[in-house]
């Protein structure tokens, strides 16, 4: 069997196309048109039309600039987020083991073509429609295709469909259909999986805030219009002003800014080889307070080394490793089998295995917890198996030679060793004969202990979940200083019914430091009970049977080397081993959360500060404190720093962070009302000193510009004063400060308004600075109140 040649495969690929389901992607022109043809754009366009009807061409020009800037900012932010998502998807590309020109090699699944021969094994997501060539039986989960929850057994000649998951077994299959021609491709619904359209709890909260502000702005706008009609003001002028006011007040950029902020955070995490497949997971990751970690490869080096062995009469060590090697598959690259095979090659003669022909090989799966090979030696057939000691012992004949079997296993376990048992029988015999035990040791990663302590200082409790023997779990937990309250899940299962009646189960799980002899279904149970105690739970996993628990967890983390099924069920996929990546991802997630919270608080405060001040001025004093043009200019200047919020330096909270809508709304509303108060005091002082109305409007314009952007420096530090670290990044500071300079120059030299000169501009900067310091102390006081 040689498979297709590369030349032949390329010809078929050119004819049938890539093996992928077409995603509906809009062109740049289409996306740009959607920005022009939207409700917000209609309002700006109507305001421009009213300006043209009234012959105010200067205002018309400025309104059109506002329209173009709004479109550009929205388009730019969306493009940046989409590009980030594409980059992340590329890093999560799936591969298949394909036979080409007589050799197996890995290629991206999109390059598979009909006629290719590929190898599937436990945990793989079937990449194409195919027919099974091998004699081995597979257990296949087709729920994604049929909705049937039970797995189906498949064997030679049976068809398997793209999107199915291999639950047990491995086999060679021949590709029959690819891409949109597969059963899955034909039945696939037009589902857009773009993460920009997924709403996390945080985003939903922000949407509710946005809706509140829209209703708030529209209500005040209707009041202004009502009073204008009662006062017989010009309806066209007032309508134009109100339209512009609503456009400037509605947080149009809010969803785009949040999406970009999360996308940039995901890209930062990706640089450390942790790929976020779901952007809204950033928020959940920031709030994680329990991490359920597997042992192998995360806490340990995942580099098994053969240790001591125990051989039972009449066998010797060469028999032990010969049979263990025959019960292994080198091409599978199993991290437990590779060191055994290598140890055999380094220490024993190959002659003892060359005489056997493998008739059938059953790989390891989490249900049987062992491998098995049927071997032919001339006319005789033997069966060799290796696996978990307790499993192998149960299928072996009880003899005097193995009466110390579990004592031997326990001795290895106390040293932190993992033990495999090896057994053999003739094919016509009922029971196996135990050959011996092989110990393997996977040492802790050098940085595991220090990272565990760092993660604990971040307010996260780490729980060890391992399928290993209880003694091994306790030894590892003790070595890494994780605590030794390790529950043996086997014993715990027997008490579940009683503990449910006493409502004590979730509490016991919550207080445990870890769990031993864990099966995949136990992980789901553990996560579920921790969530019942109001914890945000992250869980690591790698196997196909881990997928339900990874989906159940608030954050599913597929570790390095995880199966396709595990990665598909996870929110984060690690491309290299160890806890350090998870620690870094949590830090970045918390920073990203703080940026989003900062912007949300700023935007709410700004909307209240501007529209409430204007509405009260019109309703109470029948005076427009700033002109329509000034509102447009303020809106334009506000868009400048917004684009760089995702790059600002942000605090890394030392505790898990969760969205507190009540706190943010009160802080933002208070800052907004204080801003309204400072504007009215300025307006009152200027009016009693008989300054011209046009001059007063410019003074209020520069005050709103300088003080408004200063609020960004308050919200970014949260419950701390503005002088505390981290200081603003240059990428954020320069546009935020620059927008105030531009606004000052416009007011000083009278662009679209009455000039006030440098003297009064300086006064306004000092006035804004004084209120900014006052606001900072108000903000900190509110946070202190909440803390109490």
mmCIF file of N, CA and C in Angstrom, residues 65-148:
data_model
loop_
_atom_site.group_PDB
_atom_site.id
_atom_site.type_symbol
_atom_site.label_atom_id
_atom_site.label_comp_id
_atom_site.label_asym_id
_atom_site.label_seq_id
_atom_site.Cartn_x
_atom_site.Cartn_y
_atom_site.Cartn_z
ATOM 1 N N UNK A 65 -17.542 64.905 7.543
ATOM 2 C CA UNK A 65 -16.262 64.404 8.089
ATOM 3 C C UNK A 65 -16.539 63.445 9.242
ATOM 4 N N UNK A 66 -17.522 63.821 10.110
ATOM 5 C CA UNK A 66 -17.909 62.943 11.224
ATOM 6 C C UNK A 66 -18.384 61.588 10.695
ATOM 7 N N UNK A 67 -19.188 61.624 9.644
ATOM 8 C CA UNK A 67 -19.697 60.393 9.049
ATOM 9 C C UNK A 67 -18.552 59.503 8.569
ATOM 10 N N UNK A 68 -17.601 60.106 7.842
ATOM 11 C CA UNK A 68 -16.478 59.348 7.290
ATOM 12 C C UNK A 68 -15.582 58.787 8.399
ATOM 13 N N UNK A 69 -15.353 59.593 9.446
ATOM 14 C CA UNK A 69 -14.518 59.135 10.553
ATOM 15 C C UNK A 69 -15.199 57.981 11.290
ATOM 16 N N UNK A 70 -16.534 58.115 11.525
ATOM 17 C CA UNK A 70 -17.277 57.042 12.181
ATOM 18 C C UNK A 70 -17.177 55.737 11.398
ATOM 19 N N UNK A 71 -17.340 55.852 10.085
ATOM 20 C CA UNK A 71 -17.263 54.677 9.210
ATOM 21 C C UNK A 71 -15.860 54.086 9.266
ATOM 22 N N UNK A 72 -14.834 54.960 9.190
ATOM 23 C CA UNK A 72 -13.452 54.483 9.176
ATOM 24 C C UNK A 72 -13.096 53.777 10.484
ATOM 25 N N UNK A 73 -13.457 54.403 11.618
ATOM 26 C CA UNK A 73 -13.119 53.826 12.927
ATOM 27 C C UNK A 73 -13.782 52.458 13.094
ATOM 28 N N UNK A 74 -15.094 52.397 12.764
ATOM 29 C CA UNK A 74 -15.828 51.136 12.900
ATOM 30 C C UNK A 74 -15.237 50.059 11.987
ATOM 31 N N UNK A 75 -14.952 50.432 10.742
ATOM 32 C CA UNK A 75 -14.388 49.491 9.761
ATOM 33 C C UNK A 75 -12.987 49.047 10.192
ATOM 34 N N UNK A 76 -12.188 50.002 10.662
ATOM 35 C CA UNK A 76 -10.818 49.707 11.093
ATOM 36 C C UNK A 76 -10.809 48.746 12.277
ATOM 37 N N UNK A 77 -11.681 49.012 13.251
ATOM 38 C CA UNK A 77 -11.744 48.161 14.434
ATOM 39 C C UNK A 77 -12.218 46.750 14.068
ATOM 40 N N UNK A 78 -13.247 46.666 13.210
ATOM 41 C CA UNK A 78 -13.770 45.365 12.801
ATOM 42 C C UNK A 78 -12.717 44.571 12.034
ATOM 43 N N UNK A 79 -12.012 45.248 11.121
ATOM 44 C CA UNK A 79 -10.977 44.582 10.324
ATOM 45 C C UNK A 79 -9.863 44.055 11.219
ATOM 46 N N UNK A 80 -9.475 44.875 12.203
ATOM 47 C CA UNK A 80 -8.408 44.463 13.118
ATOM 48 C C UNK A 80 -8.817 43.223 13.910
ATOM 49 N N UNK A 81 -10.064 43.199 14.366
ATOM 50 C CA UNK A 81 -10.548 42.045 15.123
ATOM 51 C C UNK A 81 -10.636 40.799 14.236
ATOM 52 N N UNK A 82 -11.136 40.962 13.007
ATOM 53 C CA UNK A 82 -11.247 39.825 12.090
ATOM 54 C C UNK A 82 -9.873 39.267 11.723
ATOM 55 N N UNK A 83 -8.912 40.161 11.505
ATOM 56 C CA UNK A 83 -7.545 39.719 11.192
ATOM 57 C C UNK A 83 -6.937 38.942 12.356
ATOM 58 N N UNK A 84 -7.219 39.419 13.572
ATOM 59 C CA UNK A 84 -6.714 38.724 14.762
ATOM 60 C C UNK A 84 -7.315 37.325 14.859
ATOM 61 N N UNK A 85 -8.625 37.220 14.575
ATOM 62 C CA UNK A 85 -9.287 35.920 14.616
ATOM 63 C C UNK A 85 -8.720 34.965 13.569
ATOM 64 N N UNK A 86 -8.471 35.497 12.364
ATOM 65 C CA UNK A 86 -7.895 34.660 11.300
ATOM 66 C C UNK A 86 -6.518 34.143 11.703
ATOM 67 N N UNK A 87 -5.729 35.016 12.345
ATOM 68 C CA UNK A 87 -4.387 34.608 12.788
ATOM 69 C C UNK A 87 -4.479 33.508 13.841
ATOM 70 N N UNK A 88 -5.456 33.629 14.743
ATOM 71 C CA UNK A 88 -5.628 32.613 15.790
ATOM 72 C C UNK A 88 -6.099 31.285 15.186
ATOM 73 N N UNK A 89 -7.012 31.371 14.215
ATOM 74 C CA UNK A 89 -7.511 30.150 13.567
ATOM 75 C C UNK A 89 -6.386 29.417 12.848
ATOM 76 N N UNK A 90 -5.490 30.183 12.234
ATOM 77 C CA UNK A 90 -4.368 29.574 11.519
ATOM 78 C C UNK A 90 -3.489 28.776 12.470
ATOM 79 N N UNK A 91 -3.312 29.299 13.685
ATOM 80 C CA UNK A 91 -2.478 28.599 14.666
ATOM 81 C C UNK A 91 -3.132 27.304 15.155
ATOM 82 N N UNK A 92 -4.464 27.212 14.990
ATOM 83 C CA UNK A 92 -5.184 26.019 15.434
ATOM 84 C C UNK A 92 -5.461 25.049 14.282
ATOM 85 N N UNK A 93 -4.725 25.190 13.187
ATOM 86 C CA UNK A 93 -4.941 24.331 12.021
ATOM 87 C C UNK A 93 -4.788 22.859 12.402
ATOM 88 N N UNK A 94 -5.670 22.009 11.850
ATOM 89 C CA UNK A 94 -5.632 20.574 12.126
ATOM 90 C C UNK A 94 -4.808 19.851 11.073
ATOM 91 N N UNK A 95 -4.205 18.740 11.494
ATOM 92 C CA UNK A 95 -3.355 17.946 10.604
ATOM 93 C C UNK A 95 -3.854 16.510 10.560
ATOM 94 N N UNK A 96 -3.509 15.802 9.483
ATOM 95 C CA UNK A 96 -3.850 14.385 9.331
ATOM 96 C C UNK A 96 -2.597 13.611 8.957
ATOM 97 N N UNK A 97 -2.548 12.342 9.378
ATOM 98 C CA UNK A 97 -1.427 11.459 9.030
ATOM 99 C C UNK A 97 -1.816 10.732 7.748
ATOM 100 N N UNK A 98 -1.215 11.126 6.619
ATOM 101 C CA UNK A 98 -1.604 10.619 5.302
ATOM 102 C C UNK A 98 -0.478 9.807 4.672
ATOM 103 N N UNK A 99 -0.859 8.784 3.901
ATOM 104 C CA UNK A 99 0.113 7.943 3.198
ATOM 105 C C UNK A 99 0.278 8.478 1.773
ATOM 106 N N UNK A 100 1.440 9.040 1.509
ATOM 107 C CA UNK A 100 1.755 9.552 0.170
ATOM 108 C C UNK A 100 3.105 8.983 -0.267
ATOM 109 N N UNK A 101 3.154 8.469 -1.491
ATOM 110 C CA UNK A 101 4.399 7.910 -2.030
ATOM 111 C C UNK A 101 5.000 6.850 -1.106
ATOM 112 N N UNK A 102 4.112 6.095 -0.446
ATOM 113 C CA UNK A 102 4.577 4.994 0.390
ATOM 114 C C UNK A 102 5.045 5.375 1.776
ATOM 115 N N UNK A 103 4.926 6.661 2.154
ATOM 116 C CA UNK A 103 5.372 7.109 3.472
ATOM 117 C C UNK A 103 4.269 7.919 4.158
ATOM 118 N N UNK A 104 4.157 7.677 5.474
ATOM 119 C CA UNK A 104 3.198 8.464 6.254
ATOM 120 C C UNK A 104 3.813 9.807 6.621
ATOM 121 N N UNK A 105 3.031 10.861 6.479
ATOM 122 C CA UNK A 105 3.492 12.181 6.923
ATOM 123 C C UNK A 105 2.276 13.049 7.265
ATOM 124 N N UNK A 106 2.535 14.083 8.075
ATOM 125 C CA UNK A 106 1.458 14.975 8.499
ATOM 126 C C UNK A 106 1.257 16.095 7.485
ATOM 127 N N UNK A 107 0.005 16.342 7.113
ATOM 128 C CA UNK A 107 -0.327 17.493 6.269
ATOM 129 C C UNK A 107 -1.578 18.163 6.835
ATOM 130 N N UNK A 108 -1.799 19.420 6.489
ATOM 131 C CA UNK A 108 -3.026 20.097 6.899
ATOM 132 C C UNK A 108 -4.215 19.400 6.253
ATOM 133 N N UNK A 109 -5.296 19.260 7.008
ATOM 134 C CA UNK A 109 -6.437 18.500 6.509
ATOM 135 C C UNK A 109 -7.055 19.130 5.251
ATOM 136 N N UNK A 110 -6.837 20.424 5.059
ATOM 137 C CA UNK A 110 -7.438 21.061 3.880
ATOM 138 C C UNK A 110 -6.832 20.550 2.570
ATOM 139 N N UNK A 111 -5.640 19.898 2.647
ATOM 140 C CA UNK A 111 -4.975 19.387 1.443
ATOM 141 C C UNK A 111 -5.309 17.921 1.162
ATOM 142 N N UNK A 112 -6.181 17.304 1.962
ATOM 143 C CA UNK A 112 -6.592 15.928 1.696
ATOM 144 C C UNK A 112 -7.481 15.882 0.447
ATOM 145 N N UNK A 113 -7.354 14.783 -0.315
ATOM 146 C CA UNK A 113 -8.153 14.638 -1.538
ATOM 147 C C UNK A 113 -8.739 13.232 -1.584
ATOM 148 N N UNK A 114 -9.825 13.032 -2.361
ATOM 149 C CA UNK A 114 -10.372 11.678 -2.526
ATOM 150 C C UNK A 114 -9.301 10.719 -3.035
ATOM 151 N N UNK A 115 -9.243 9.548 -2.426
ATOM 152 C CA UNK A 115 -8.228 8.564 -2.788
ATOM 153 C C UNK A 115 -7.080 8.498 -1.806
ATOM 154 N N UNK A 116 -6.917 9.543 -0.985
ATOM 155 C CA UNK A 116 -5.865 9.524 0.036
ATOM 156 C C UNK A 116 -6.153 8.442 1.076
ATOM 157 N N UNK A 117 -5.080 7.838 1.595
ATOM 158 C CA UNK A 117 -5.205 6.894 2.705
ATOM 159 C C UNK A 117 -4.675 7.581 3.951
ATOM 160 N N UNK A 118 -5.513 7.666 4.975
ATOM 161 C CA UNK A 118 -5.115 8.356 6.207
ATOM 162 C C UNK A 118 -5.289 7.407 7.391
ATOM 163 N N UNK A 119 -4.552 7.688 8.450
ATOM 164 C CA UNK A 119 -4.627 6.882 9.669
ATOM 165 C C UNK A 119 -5.398 7.659 10.727
ATOM 166 N N UNK A 120 -6.413 7.026 11.281
ATOM 167 C CA UNK A 120 -7.209 7.633 12.344
ATOM 168 C C UNK A 120 -6.979 6.859 13.630
ATOM 169 N N UNK A 121 -6.944 7.596 14.760
ATOM 170 C CA UNK A 121 -6.772 6.955 16.054
ATOM 171 C C UNK A 121 -7.663 7.648 17.074
ATOM 172 N N UNK A 122 -7.724 7.090 18.249
ATOM 173 C CA UNK A 122 -8.602 7.590 19.304
ATOM 174 C C UNK A 122 -8.401 9.087 19.515
ATOM 175 N N UNK A 123 -9.525 9.824 19.553
ATOM 176 C CA UNK A 123 -9.487 11.266 19.784
ATOM 177 C C UNK A 123 -9.497 12.096 18.526
ATOM 178 N N UNK A 124 -9.272 11.491 17.350
ATOM 179 C CA UNK A 124 -9.251 12.249 16.100
ATOM 180 C C UNK A 124 -10.666 12.634 15.681
ATOM 181 N N UNK A 125 -10.792 13.830 15.126
ATOM 182 C CA UNK A 125 -12.031 14.214 14.448
ATOM 183 C C UNK A 125 -11.854 13.830 12.984
ATOM 184 N N UNK A 126 -12.750 13.014 12.459
ATOM 185 C CA UNK A 126 -12.625 12.525 11.083
ATOM 186 C C UNK A 126 -12.660 13.721 10.130
ATOM 187 N N UNK A 127 -11.607 13.905 9.303
ATOM 188 C CA UNK A 127 -11.514 15.127 8.494
ATOM 189 C C UNK A 127 -12.263 15.084 7.167
ATOM 190 N N UNK A 128 -12.680 13.877 6.727
ATOM 191 C CA UNK A 128 -13.367 13.724 5.439
ATOM 192 C C UNK A 128 -14.361 12.576 5.560
ATOM 193 N N UNK A 129 -15.180 12.403 4.542
ATOM 194 C CA UNK A 129 -15.921 11.142 4.447
ATOM 195 C C UNK A 129 -14.929 10.087 3.983
ATOM 196 N N UNK A 130 -15.045 8.875 4.506
ATOM 197 C CA UNK A 130 -14.059 7.848 4.177
ATOM 198 C C UNK A 130 -14.625 6.462 4.379
ATOM 199 N N UNK A 131 -13.904 5.458 3.829
ATOM 200 C CA UNK A 131 -14.253 4.052 4.009
ATOM 201 C C UNK A 131 -13.122 3.364 4.770
ATOM 202 N N UNK A 132 -13.484 2.543 5.765
ATOM 203 C CA UNK A 132 -12.484 1.861 6.592
ATOM 204 C C UNK A 132 -11.837 0.730 5.797
ATOM 205 N N UNK A 133 -10.505 0.684 5.816
ATOM 206 C CA UNK A 133 -9.741 -0.349 5.110
ATOM 207 C C UNK A 133 -9.253 -1.444 6.044
ATOM 208 N N UNK A 134 -8.985 -1.086 7.308
ATOM 209 C CA UNK A 134 -8.409 -2.048 8.260
ATOM 210 C C UNK A 134 -9.471 -2.993 8.798
ATOM 211 N N UNK A 135 -9.003 -4.109 9.378
ATOM 212 C CA UNK A 135 -9.905 -5.087 9.982
ATOM 213 C C UNK A 135 -10.356 -4.652 11.375
ATOM 214 N N UNK A 136 -9.601 -3.711 11.977
ATOM 215 C CA UNK A 136 -9.909 -3.290 13.346
ATOM 216 C C UNK A 136 -11.289 -2.636 13.415
ATOM 217 N N UNK A 137 -11.948 -2.815 14.573
ATOM 218 C CA UNK A 137 -13.243 -2.168 14.793
ATOM 219 C C UNK A 137 -13.039 -0.811 15.459
ATOM 220 N N UNK A 138 -13.783 0.160 15.016
ATOM 221 C CA UNK A 138 -13.740 1.500 15.595
ATOM 222 C C UNK A 138 -15.053 1.784 16.303
ATOM 223 N N UNK A 139 -14.970 2.590 17.356
ATOM 224 C CA UNK A 139 -16.174 3.110 17.995
ATOM 225 C C UNK A 139 -16.226 4.587 17.663
ATOM 226 N N UNK A 140 -17.295 5.016 16.978
ATOM 227 C CA UNK A 140 -17.356 6.364 16.410
ATOM 228 C C UNK A 140 -18.536 7.135 16.985
ATOM 229 N N UNK A 141 -18.274 8.367 17.411
ATOM 230 C CA UNK A 141 -19.319 9.280 17.893
ATOM 231 C C UNK A 141 -19.768 10.134 16.707
ATOM 232 N N UNK A 142 -21.004 9.895 16.243
ATOM 233 C CA UNK A 142 -21.532 10.633 15.087
ATOM 234 C C UNK A 142 -22.577 11.660 15.497
ATOM 235 N N UNK A 143 -22.578 12.056 16.780
ATOM 236 C CA UNK A 143 -23.628 12.951 17.274
ATOM 237 C C UNK A 143 -23.662 14.286 16.539
ATOM 238 N N UNK A 144 -22.492 14.758 16.100
ATOM 239 C CA UNK A 144 -22.453 16.036 15.391
ATOM 240 C C UNK A 144 -23.182 15.943 14.050
ATOM 241 N N UNK A 145 -23.311 14.689 13.511
ATOM 242 C CA UNK A 145 -23.977 14.486 12.222
ATOM 243 C C UNK A 145 -25.434 14.095 12.422
ATOM 244 N N UNK A 146 -25.647 13.092 13.277
ATOM 245 C CA UNK A 146 -26.977 12.493 13.403
ATOM 246 C C UNK A 146 -27.762 12.943 14.620
ATOM 247 N N UNK A 147 -27.048 13.505 15.626
ATOM 248 C CA UNK A 147 -27.703 13.866 16.876
ATOM 249 C C UNK A 147 -27.825 12.688 17.829
ATOM 250 N N UNK A 148 -27.420 11.489 17.386
ATOM 251 C CA UNK A 148 -27.461 10.282 18.209
ATOM 252 C C UNK A 148 -26.334 10.320 19.231
#
